[in-house]
Coordinates of C-alpha atoms in Angstrom, one line a residue:
Chain A
M16 CA -6.8 -3.3 17.4
L17 CA -3.7 -4.9 16.1
I18 CA -0.6 -3.0 14.8
L19 CA 2.5 -4.0 12.9
A20 CA 5.6 -1.9 13.7
I21 CA 8.8 -1.5 11.7
E22 CA 12.0 0.0 13.1
T23 CA 15.0 0.2 10.8
S24 CA 16.7 3.5 11.9
T25 CA 19.9 1.7 13.0
L26 CA 21.5 -1.7 12.5
Q27 CA 19.3 -2.9 15.3
G28 CA 16.4 -3.8 13.2
S29 CA 13.2 -4.6 15.0
V30 CA 9.6 -5.6 14.1
A31 CA 6.7 -6.1 16.5
L32 CA 3.1 -7.0 16.7
M33 CA 1.0 -5.4 19.4
R34 CA -2.7 -5.4 20.3
D35 CA -4.2 -2.7 22.5
T36 CA -4.3 -5.4 25.2
G37 CA -0.5 -6.2 25.0
L38 CA 2.6 -7.1 23.0
I39 CA 2.2 -10.2 20.9
S40 CA 5.7 -10.6 19.6
E41 CA 8.8 -8.6 18.9
Y42 CA 11.8 -9.7 16.9
T43 CA 15.1 -7.7 17.2
L44 CA 18.3 -8.5 15.4
N45 CA 21.4 -6.3 15.8
I46 CA 23.8 -7.5 13.2
E47 CA 25.9 -6.0 10.3
A48 CA 23.4 -7.0 7.6
T49 CA 21.2 -4.9 5.4
H50 CA 17.6 -4.4 6.3
S51 CA 16.8 -5.1 2.7
E52 CA 17.6 -8.7 3.2
R53 CA 16.1 -9.2 6.7
L54 CA 13.1 -6.9 7.1
L55 CA 10.4 -8.7 5.1
P56 CA 11.6 -12.2 6.2
S57 CA 11.4 -10.9 9.8
I58 CA 7.9 -9.6 9.3
H59 CA 6.9 -12.9 7.7
R60 CA 8.4 -14.9 10.6
L61 CA 6.8 -12.6 13.2
L62 CA 3.3 -13.1 11.7
S63 CA 3.6 -16.8 11.1
D64 CA 4.9 -17.5 14.6
A65 CA 1.9 -15.6 15.9
G66 CA -0.5 -17.5 13.6
L67 CA -1.4 -14.3 11.8
K68 CA -1.4 -13.1 8.2
I69 CA -0.2 -9.8 6.6
G70 CA -3.8 -8.8 6.1
D71 CA -4.6 -9.1 9.8
P72 CA -3.1 -5.9 11.3
D73 CA -5.4 -2.9 11.5
G74 CA -2.5 -0.5 10.9
I75 CA 1.2 -0.1 10.3
A76 CA 3.6 2.0 12.4
V77 CA 7.0 2.9 11.1
A78 CA 10.0 4.6 12.8
L79 CA 10.7 7.8 10.9
G80 CA 14.2 8.5 12.1
P81 CA 16.5 10.2 12.5
G82 CA 19.0 7.4 11.7
S83 CA 20.5 5.6 8.8
F84 CA 19.1 7.2 5.6
T85 CA 19.2 3.9 3.7
G86 CA 17.7 1.9 6.6
L87 CA 14.9 4.4 7.0
R88 CA 14.1 4.3 3.3
I89 CA 13.9 0.5 3.3
G90 CA 11.5 0.6 6.3
L91 CA 9.4 3.4 4.8
S92 CA 9.2 2.0 1.3
T93 CA 8.2 -1.4 2.8
A94 CA 5.5 0.3 4.9
K95 CA 4.2 2.2 1.8
G96 CA 4.0 -1.1 -0.2
L97 CA 2.2 -2.9 2.7
A98 CA -0.2 0.0 3.1
L99 CA -1.0 0.2 -0.6
A100 CA -1.6 -3.6 -0.9
S101 CA -3.6 -3.9 2.4
G102 CA -5.4 -0.5 2.4
K103 CA -4.5 -0.2 6.1
P104 CA -3.6 3.1 7.7
V105 CA 0.0 4.1 8.4
V106 CA 1.4 6.1 11.4
G107 CA 4.9 7.5 11.6
V108 CA 6.8 7.5 15.0
P109 CA 9.9 9.6 15.6
T110 CA 12.8 7.2 16.5
L111 CA 14.3 9.2 19.4
E112 CA 11.0 9.7 21.0
A113 CA 10.2 6.0 20.8
M114 CA 13.7 5.3 22.3
A115 CA 12.9 7.5 25.3
W116 CA 10.1 5.0 26.1
N117 CA 12.8 2.4 26.9
L118 CA 13.0 4.3 30.2
P119 CA 9.4 5.2 31.3
F120 CA 9.0 7.0 34.6
C121 CA 12.7 7.8 34.7
P122 CA 13.1 11.0 36.8
Y123 CA 16.2 12.2 35.0
W124 CA 16.7 13.8 31.6
I125 CA 16.7 11.1 28.9
C126 CA 19.0 11.6 25.9
P127 CA 18.9 9.1 23.1
I128 CA 22.0 9.5 20.8
L129 CA 22.6 7.8 17.5
D130 CA 25.9 7.9 15.6
A131 CA 25.3 10.3 12.8
R132 CA 28.9 10.0 11.3
K133 CA 30.9 13.0 10.5
K134 CA 31.7 13.4 14.2
E135 CA 28.1 14.1 15.1
V136 CA 25.2 12.4 16.8
Y137 CA 21.5 12.6 16.3
C138 CA 20.1 13.5 19.7
A139 CA 17.1 14.8 21.6
I140 CA 16.4 15.4 25.3
Y141 CA 13.2 14.3 27.0
R142 CA 11.9 14.0 30.5
F143 CA 9.0 12.0 32.0
H144 CA 6.4 13.6 34.2
Q145 CA 4.9 10.5 35.7
D146 CA 3.7 8.8 32.4
K147 CA 3.8 11.8 30.2
L148 CA 6.9 12.4 28.0
E149 CA 8.0 16.0 27.7
T150 CA 10.4 17.2 25.0
I151 CA 13.2 19.4 26.3
M152 CA 15.1 19.5 23.1
G153 CA 13.8 18.2 19.8
A154 CA 15.8 15.9 17.5
R155 CA 18.8 17.4 15.9
S156 CA 22.4 16.7 14.8
L157 CA 25.1 17.9 17.1
S158 CA 28.8 17.3 17.8
P159 CA 29.2 15.4 21.1
Q160 CA 31.0 18.5 22.5
A161 CA 28.0 20.7 21.7
L162 CA 25.6 18.2 23.3
L163 CA 27.8 18.1 26.4
S164 CA 27.5 21.8 26.9
L165 CA 23.7 21.5 27.0
I166 CA 23.6 19.0 29.8
R167 CA 23.0 20.6 33.2
E168 CA 21.6 17.8 35.3
P169 CA 21.7 14.1 35.6
T170 CA 21.0 12.6 32.2
V171 CA 20.5 9.0 31.1
F172 CA 22.1 8.4 27.7
L173 CA 21.1 5.5 25.4
G174 CA 21.7 4.5 21.8
D175 CA 24.6 3.4 19.5
G176 CA 26.2 6.9 19.8
L177 CA 27.5 5.7 23.1
V178 CA 29.9 3.3 21.4
P179 CA 32.1 6.0 19.9
Y180 CA 31.3 8.8 22.4
G181 CA 30.4 7.2 25.8
C182 CA 33.8 7.9 27.3
L183 CA 33.8 11.5 26.1
L184 CA 30.4 12.1 27.7
K185 CA 31.5 10.4 31.0
E186 CA 34.7 12.5 31.1
G187 CA 32.8 15.7 30.4
L188 CA 29.8 15.2 32.6
G189 CA 31.1 12.9 35.4
D190 CA 28.3 11.9 37.7
N191 CA 25.7 13.6 35.6
A192 CA 26.3 11.1 32.8
L193 CA 24.2 7.9 33.4
F194 CA 24.1 5.1 30.9
A195 CA 21.0 2.9 30.2
P196 CA 21.6 -0.9 30.6
L197 CA 22.6 -2.6 27.4
S198 CA 19.2 -4.3 27.0
K199 CA 17.5 -0.8 27.0
Q200 CA 20.0 0.9 24.6
G201 CA 18.6 0.3 21.1
P202 CA 15.5 1.3 19.3
S203 CA 12.6 -1.1 19.8
A204 CA 9.7 -1.8 17.5
A205 CA 7.5 -2.6 20.5
N206 CA 7.8 1.1 21.5
V207 CA 7.1 2.1 18.0
A208 CA 4.0 -0.1 18.1
E209 CA 2.8 1.3 21.3
L210 CA 3.2 4.9 20.3
G211 CA 1.7 4.0 16.9
L212 CA -1.4 2.5 18.6
W213 CA -2.0 5.8 20.5
K214 CA -1.6 7.7 17.3
L215 CA -3.9 5.4 15.4
G216 CA -6.4 5.8 18.3
R217 CA -6.2 9.6 17.9
G218 CA -6.5 9.3 14.1
E219 CA -3.1 10.8 13.4
V220 CA -2.6 8.7 10.3
V221 CA -0.4 9.9 7.4
D222 CA -0.9 9.5 3.7
P223 CA 1.6 6.7 2.9
A224 CA 2.5 8.4 -0.4
S225 CA 3.9 11.4 1.3
L226 CA 5.6 9.6 4.1
V227 CA 9.3 10.6 4.4
P228 CA 12.0 10.1 7.0
I229 CA 13.1 12.7 9.5
Y230 CA 16.4 13.3 7.8
I231 CA 17.5 16.2 10.0
R232 CA 20.4 16.8 7.5
P233 CA 20.2 18.0 3.9
S234 CA 22.4 16.0 1.5
E235 CA 26.1 16.8 1.1
A236 CA 25.5 18.1 -2.4
E237 CA 22.8 20.5 -1.3
L238 CA 25.1 21.9 1.4
K239 CA 27.9 22.3 -1.2
L240 CA 25.6 24.0 -3.7
G241 CA 24.4 26.4 -1.0
L242 CA 28.0 27.3 -0.1
R243 CA 28.9 27.9 -3.8
D244 CA 25.8 30.1 -4.3
K245 CA 26.9 32.2 -1.4
G246 CA 30.3 32.5 -3.0
G247 CA 31.9 30.4 -0.2
Chain B
M12 CA -0.8 -16.4 -13.5
S13 CA -3.1 -13.5 -14.2
E14 CA -2.3 -11.6 -17.4
F15 CA -1.1 -8.4 -15.8
I16 CA 2.4 -7.7 -14.6
L17 CA 3.5 -4.6 -12.7
G18 CA 7.1 -3.4 -13.4
I19 CA 9.0 -1.1 -11.0
E20 CA 12.2 0.7 -12.0
T21 CA 14.2 3.0 -9.7
S22 CA 17.9 2.3 -10.6
C23 CA 19.0 5.8 -11.4
D24 CA 17.1 9.1 -11.6
E25 CA 13.7 8.0 -13.0
T26 CA 11.0 6.6 -10.8
A27 CA 9.0 4.4 -13.1
A28 CA 6.1 1.9 -13.0
A29 CA 4.3 0.2 -15.8
V30 CA 1.6 -2.4 -16.3
L31 CA 1.9 -5.0 -19.2
E32 CA -0.8 -7.3 -20.4
K33 CA 0.3 -10.8 -21.5
G34 CA 3.9 -9.6 -21.2
C35 CA 3.8 -7.5 -24.3
I36 CA 0.9 -5.0 -24.4
I37 CA 1.7 -1.8 -22.7
R38 CA -1.3 -0.8 -20.6
S39 CA 0.6 2.0 -18.9
N40 CA 4.2 3.3 -18.7
V41 CA 4.6 6.1 -16.1
V42 CA 8.0 7.8 -15.6
A43 CA 8.6 10.5 -13.0
S44 CA 11.7 12.3 -14.1
Q45 CA 14.2 13.9 -11.7
V46 CA 16.0 15.9 -14.3
T47 CA 15.2 19.3 -12.9
L48 CA 16.2 18.2 -9.4
H49 CA 19.7 17.2 -10.5
A50 CA 20.2 19.9 -13.2
P51 CA 21.8 22.5 -10.8
Y52 CA 24.5 19.9 -10.0
G53 CA 25.3 19.0 -13.6
G54 CA 24.8 15.3 -12.8
I55 CA 22.9 12.9 -10.6
V56 CA 23.3 13.2 -6.9
P57 CA 22.7 9.8 -5.4
E58 CA 21.3 10.9 -2.0
L59 CA 18.9 13.3 -3.6
A60 CA 17.8 10.7 -6.1
S61 CA 17.1 8.2 -3.3
R62 CA 15.1 10.8 -1.4
R63 CA 13.0 11.7 -4.5
H64 CA 12.4 8.0 -5.3
L65 CA 10.9 7.5 -1.9
E66 CA 8.5 10.5 -2.4
N67 CA 7.6 9.4 -6.0
V68 CA 7.4 5.6 -5.8
L69 CA 3.9 5.2 -4.4
P70 CA 2.2 7.9 -6.5
V71 CA 3.9 6.5 -9.6
V72 CA 2.7 2.9 -8.9
I73 CA -0.8 4.2 -8.2
Q74 CA -0.8 6.2 -11.5
A75 CA 0.4 3.2 -13.5
L76 CA -2.4 1.0 -12.1
R77 CA -5.0 3.8 -12.8
Q78 CA -3.8 4.5 -16.3
A79 CA -3.9 0.7 -17.0
E80 CA -7.4 0.5 -15.5
V81 CA -6.1 -2.4 -13.5
Q82 CA -6.9 -3.0 -9.8
L83 CA -4.3 -4.4 -7.4
P84 CA -6.0 -7.8 -7.0
D85 CA -5.8 -8.2 -10.9
L86 CA -2.0 -8.2 -10.8
G87 CA -0.5 -11.6 -11.4
A88 CA 3.1 -10.7 -10.7
I89 CA 5.6 -7.9 -9.9
S90 CA 8.9 -7.4 -11.7
V91 CA 11.6 -5.1 -10.2
T92 CA 15.0 -3.8 -11.2
A93 CA 17.5 -5.2 -8.7
G94 CA 20.7 -3.7 -10.3
P95 CA 23.0 -2.5 -11.6
G96 CA 22.5 1.2 -10.6
L97 CA 22.6 3.5 -7.5
V98 CA 22.0 1.2 -4.6
G99 CA 20.1 3.7 -2.5
S100 CA 17.7 4.3 -5.4
L101 CA 17.4 0.6 -6.2
L102 CA 16.5 -0.2 -2.6
V103 CA 13.4 2.0 -2.7
G104 CA 12.1 0.1 -5.7
T105 CA 13.0 -3.4 -4.4
S106 CA 11.5 -2.7 -1.0
M107 CA 8.2 -1.4 -2.6
A108 CA 8.1 -4.4 -5.0
K109 CA 8.8 -7.0 -2.3
S110 CA 6.2 -5.6 0.2
L111 CA 3.6 -5.3 -2.5
A112 CA 4.2 -8.8 -3.8
Y113 CA 4.2 -10.2 -0.2
A114 CA 1.0 -8.5 0.8
L115 CA -0.8 -9.4 -2.4
G116 CA 0.5 -13.0 -2.3
I117 CA 1.8 -12.9 -5.9
P118 CA 5.2 -13.8 -7.4
L119 CA 8.1 -11.4 -7.5
V120 CA 10.9 -11.5 -10.1
A121 CA 14.1 -9.5 -10.1
V122 CA 15.4 -8.1 -13.3
N123 CA 18.8 -6.8 -14.5
H124 CA 18.4 -3.2 -15.7
L125 CA 20.6 -3.9 -18.7
E126 CA 18.5 -6.9 -19.8
G127 CA 15.5 -4.6 -19.4
H128 CA 16.9 -2.1 -21.8
I129 CA 17.6 -4.9 -24.3
R130 CA 14.2 -6.5 -23.9
A131 CA 12.5 -3.2 -24.6
I132 CA 12.9 -3.9 -28.3
F133 CA 10.6 -7.0 -28.0
L134 CA 7.7 -4.7 -26.9
E135 CA 7.7 -3.3 -30.5
H136 CA 9.3 -6.3 -32.3
P137 CA 8.0 -9.5 -30.6
E138 CA 9.1 -11.7 -33.5
L139 CA 12.8 -11.1 -33.2
T140 CA 15.2 -14.0 -33.7
Y141 CA 18.5 -14.9 -32.2
P142 CA 21.5 -14.4 -32.3
Y143 CA 22.0 -10.6 -32.1
V144 CA 24.5 -8.1 -30.8
A145 CA 23.1 -5.4 -28.4
L146 CA 24.7 -2.1 -27.4
V147 CA 23.3 -0.6 -24.2
V148 CA 24.3 3.1 -24.0
S149 CA 23.2 5.4 -21.3
G150 CA 24.4 7.8 -18.6
G151 CA 25.6 4.9 -16.5
H152 CA 26.3 2.1 -19.0
T153 CA 28.1 1.4 -22.2
H154 CA 27.9 -2.4 -22.6
L155 CA 28.2 -4.4 -25.8
Y156 CA 26.6 -7.9 -25.6
Y157 CA 26.4 -10.9 -27.8
V158 CA 23.1 -12.7 -27.3
P159 CA 23.1 -16.2 -28.9
E160 CA 19.8 -17.2 -27.4
E161 CA 17.3 -16.0 -24.9
Y162 CA 18.6 -15.5 -21.3
I163 CA 22.3 -15.8 -22.4
Y164 CA 24.3 -12.6 -22.5
R165 CA 28.0 -12.6 -23.4
L166 CA 29.8 -9.3 -22.6
L167 CA 32.0 -8.4 -25.6
G168 CA 33.0 -4.9 -24.5
R169 CA 32.3 -2.1 -22.0
T170 CA 33.6 1.3 -21.2
R171 CA 36.9 1.4 -19.3
D172 CA 36.1 4.8 -17.8
D173 CA 33.1 7.1 -18.5
A174 CA 29.9 5.8 -19.9
A175 CA 28.9 7.4 -23.3
G176 CA 26.1 9.4 -21.7
E177 CA 28.4 10.6 -19.0
A178 CA 30.8 11.9 -21.6
F179 CA 27.9 13.8 -23.2
D180 CA 27.0 15.2 -19.7
K181 CA 30.6 16.3 -19.0
V182 CA 31.2 17.9 -22.4
A183 CA 27.8 19.7 -22.2
K184 CA 28.9 21.1 -18.8
L185 CA 32.2 22.3 -20.2
L186 CA 30.3 24.0 -23.0
G187 CA 27.8 25.6 -20.6
L188 CA 24.9 23.7 -22.2
G189 CA 23.4 22.3 -19.0
Y190 CA 22.1 18.9 -17.9
P191 CA 21.2 16.4 -19.2
G192 CA 24.0 16.6 -21.8
G193 CA 22.8 14.2 -24.5
P194 CA 19.8 16.2 -25.8
A195 CA 21.7 19.5 -25.2
I196 CA 24.8 18.5 -27.3
E197 CA 22.5 17.2 -30.0
R198 CA 20.6 20.5 -30.2
A199 CA 23.7 22.6 -30.0
G200 CA 25.6 20.5 -32.6
A201 CA 22.7 20.6 -35.1
G202 CA 24.1 23.7 -36.9
G203 CA 27.7 22.9 -36.4
N204 CA 30.3 21.3 -38.6
P205 CA 31.1 17.7 -37.4
K206 CA 34.4 17.8 -39.2
A207 CA 35.5 21.1 -37.7
I208 CA 37.7 19.6 -35.0
A209 CA 39.4 16.2 -35.2
F210 CA 38.8 14.9 -31.7
P211 CA 40.5 11.6 -31.0
R212 CA 38.7 8.3 -31.8
S213 CA 39.8 6.0 -29.0
Y214 CA 39.9 2.3 -29.9
S215 CA 41.2 -0.4 -27.6
G216 CA 43.9 -2.5 -29.1
N217 CA 44.4 -6.3 -29.4
G218 CA 41.0 -6.9 -30.9
S219 CA 39.3 -5.6 -27.7
L220 CA 35.8 -4.2 -28.1
D221 CA 36.1 -2.0 -25.0
F222 CA 35.4 1.7 -25.1
S223 CA 37.1 4.7 -23.5
F224 CA 35.5 8.1 -23.5
S225 CA 37.4 10.0 -20.8
G226 CA 40.2 11.0 -23.2
L227 CA 37.6 12.5 -25.5
K228 CA 36.3 14.7 -22.8
T229 CA 39.9 15.8 -21.9
A230 CA 40.5 16.6 -25.6
V231 CA 37.6 19.0 -25.6
L232 CA 38.9 20.6 -22.4
Y233 CA 42.4 21.0 -23.9
Y234 CA 40.9 22.3 -27.1
L235 CA 39.1 25.1 -25.2
E236 CA 42.2 25.9 -23.1
G237 CA 44.3 25.9 -26.3
L238 CA 42.0 28.7 -27.6
G239 CA 42.6 30.6 -24.5
Y240 CA 39.4 30.0 -22.7
K241 CA 39.4 29.6 -18.9
I242 CA 37.3 26.8 -17.3
Q243 CA 35.4 28.2 -14.3
R244 CA 35.5 26.5 -11.0
S245 CA 31.9 25.4 -11.6
G246 CA 33.3 23.3 -14.6
E247 CA 31.7 25.6 -17.2
T248 CA 33.4 27.8 -19.8
K249 CA 32.1 31.3 -20.2
F250 CA 31.8 33.6 -23.2
L251 CA 32.0 30.9 -25.9
P252 CA 30.8 32.1 -29.3
P253 CA 27.7 30.0 -30.3
E254 CA 29.3 28.9 -33.6
L255 CA 32.3 27.5 -31.7
V256 CA 29.9 25.7 -29.3
A257 CA 28.0 24.3 -32.3
D258 CA 31.3 23.0 -34.0
I259 CA 32.6 21.5 -30.8
A260 CA 29.3 19.8 -30.0
A261 CA 29.0 18.5 -33.6
S262 CA 32.6 17.3 -33.7
F263 CA 32.4 15.6 -30.3
Q264 CA 29.2 13.9 -31.1
Q265 CA 30.6 12.7 -34.4
A266 CA 33.6 11.2 -32.6
I267 CA 31.6 9.3 -30.0
V268 CA 29.1 8.0 -32.6
E269 CA 31.9 6.7 -34.9
V270 CA 33.5 4.8 -32.0
L271 CA 30.2 3.3 -30.9
T272 CA 29.2 2.3 -34.4
R273 CA 32.6 0.8 -35.3
N274 CA 32.7 -1.5 -32.3
V275 CA 29.1 -2.6 -32.7
I276 CA 29.6 -3.5 -36.4
K277 CA 32.9 -5.2 -35.7
A278 CA 31.2 -7.3 -33.0
A279 CA 28.3 -8.3 -35.2
K280 CA 30.7 -9.4 -38.0
A281 CA 32.9 -11.3 -35.5
K282 CA 29.9 -13.1 -34.1
K283 CA 28.2 -13.6 -37.5
A284 CA 25.1 -12.0 -36.1
R285 CA 22.7 -10.4 -38.7
L286 CA 20.9 -8.2 -36.2
V287 CA 22.0 -5.3 -34.1
I288 CA 20.0 -3.8 -31.3
L289 CA 20.6 -0.4 -29.9
A290 CA 19.2 0.4 -26.5
G291 CA 19.5 2.8 -23.5
G292 CA 19.0 6.6 -23.2
V293 CA 21.8 7.5 -25.7
A294 CA 20.0 5.4 -28.3
C295 CA 17.7 8.4 -28.6
N296 CA 20.5 10.3 -30.3
Q297 CA 19.5 10.8 -33.9
L298 CA 23.1 10.9 -35.3
L299 CA 23.9 7.6 -33.6
R300 CA 20.7 6.0 -35.1
Q301 CA 21.5 7.3 -38.6
H302 CA 25.2 6.5 -38.5
L303 CA 24.6 3.0 -37.1
R304 CA 21.9 2.2 -39.6
K305 CA 24.1 3.4 -42.5
G306 CA 27.1 1.4 -41.3
A307 CA 25.0 -1.7 -40.7
E308 CA 23.3 -1.5 -44.1
E309 CA 26.7 -1.4 -45.8
E310 CA 27.5 -4.7 -44.1
G311 CA 24.0 -6.2 -44.8
L312 CA 23.0 -6.1 -41.1
E313 CA 19.6 -5.2 -39.7
V314 CA 19.5 -2.5 -37.0
L315 CA 16.6 -2.0 -34.5
F316 CA 16.1 0.5 -31.8
P317 CA 13.1 1.1 -29.5
S318 CA 11.0 4.2 -29.6
P319 CA 12.6 7.0 -27.5
S320 CA 10.2 6.5 -24.6
L321 CA 11.4 2.9 -24.4
C322 CA 15.1 3.8 -24.8
T323 CA 15.3 6.0 -21.7
D324 CA 14.7 4.3 -18.3
N325 CA 11.2 3.0 -18.0
A326 CA 9.4 0.2 -16.2
A327 CA 7.7 -1.4 -19.2
M328 CA 11.0 -2.8 -20.2
V329 CA 11.4 -4.2 -16.7
A330 CA 8.0 -5.8 -16.8
A331 CA 8.8 -7.3 -20.2
A332 CA 12.1 -8.8 -19.1
G333 CA 10.5 -10.0 -15.8
Y334 CA 7.6 -11.6 -17.6
R335 CA 9.9 -13.8 -19.7
R336 CA 11.9 -14.8 -16.6
L337 CA 8.6 -15.7 -14.7
L338 CA 7.6 -18.0 -17.5
R339 CA 10.9 -19.7 -17.0
G340 CA 10.0 -20.3 -13.3
E341 CA 12.3 -17.6 -11.8
R342 CA 11.2 -16.1 -8.5
A343 CA 12.9 -13.6 -6.1
G344 CA 12.6 -14.2 -2.4
L345 CA 11.6 -11.8 0.4
D346 CA 15.4 -11.4 1.1
L347 CA 16.0 -10.0 -2.4
N348 CA 18.7 -7.3 -2.2
A349 CA 19.7 -4.6 -4.6
S350 CA 23.2 -4.8 -6.2
A351 CA 25.0 -1.8 -7.6
N352 CA 27.1 -3.9 -9.9
L353 CA 24.7 -6.8 -10.7
P354 CA 26.3 -8.6 -13.7
L355 CA 24.2 -9.7 -16.7
C356 CA 25.1 -13.2 -17.8

């Protein structure tokens, strides 16, 4: 079983190839450039370095978000096209859950946070029980202050939300705020591939046509219209 | 190259895919409209458009193939709109087109949306000769080009503010006619007097062929306020008598059509072009078609416009434009990006 994984939730774009026997290759690039320009060239390079062709993977795993709306749509639209052309099944993997797998067996709470702009972060809280990941709080969008108030025990934070809010978390939580090492901070397509392989094995495939990101937030316009209709 | 080309278009609020045979026979032309999605907002909401494109794009491509009775391996190439347009919307189409072309191992070509609109005419009039003057009028564009030969586009004039279709949308909103404004104004104005109100005809000076429509919208607003009507916070005016709405719609439409027609004919005469092509969604407007045809006939010019389904955004036009560029050896790479302001030149 060979899977191709796509992760475009943040500027840290990542693609990976994994067999059920191990990781073949992962390519990660964290630069200020659009995924539109680098995603397919990355996939092509990954495959050709591994001596493989686009028809070889048995399935495609794609990170569903939350994260950058545009980045996610580029990843998902690319996955849809590859699935249509190859006829291979697609599985979707939640971004924050895949990020938690940067820290397997960690005894503390794990809290991936991504900068959601508008002074909020996309976040979730998980904890490992040996090799099983338990969700303590599902993905949502919160102000850093609101997130702080939910943390009651030592928690490892990771993700690009630490760049703007790391100091604030440290000040508010003191010794309870732990930060993952830089190399374990970002979303990884290898994790998406591994979670994708399990899903593929369990038959949890999705219809590529109906595949949509986990946006968390409605669009600004929908929010404004809702306010207007309520007379606000 | 196999004889079938798939076109994909997602630059604004229509998700479209089409299959052409030999670059000119339309085997399918599927358009998923988002009009009802954006109607409550009185205009297109870019984030909502992007979301809907992502939901629509695969079903629309599959439907286009099915209607064309063409299998994926039969495709010889893919053509996609790379700009101009809403970048989030464009990216859904380019990402789909690139991954399909890559996985199928077939050439990809990128098309300018405005060239697509102009090339639509060749689907119904393949024998057209150069030079010509082309006006692309839609909700997002008002561009006047001189086309001396294939692949060469000289911009003669463009709107300095609102696109013509945008002006229709804004005035329709003021009159409480809903969205989209083009067809709504046309319907409402059908029984009105086009000479009832002398709205300003704005022409740019110094021989410029540029357009400006924001003043016209403001003139309608002032006219309503002058009659004592209050514009609601939603941008609509309430309790307007239907006869007044009909007269304003007819007079507004007359003003916009006169300005468009005058500049097009002026451009054709200046460039000594005998042919005028009208394209884009606003080219569906019957008054514009009639007025331009009449004005052109007086000058001995020929006027052509595509059928309405090829005037509004569609992917057959994108496939048609892409086919010609493929023949010329053009190819887009895997790093193709979308561009909101892609120039046509």
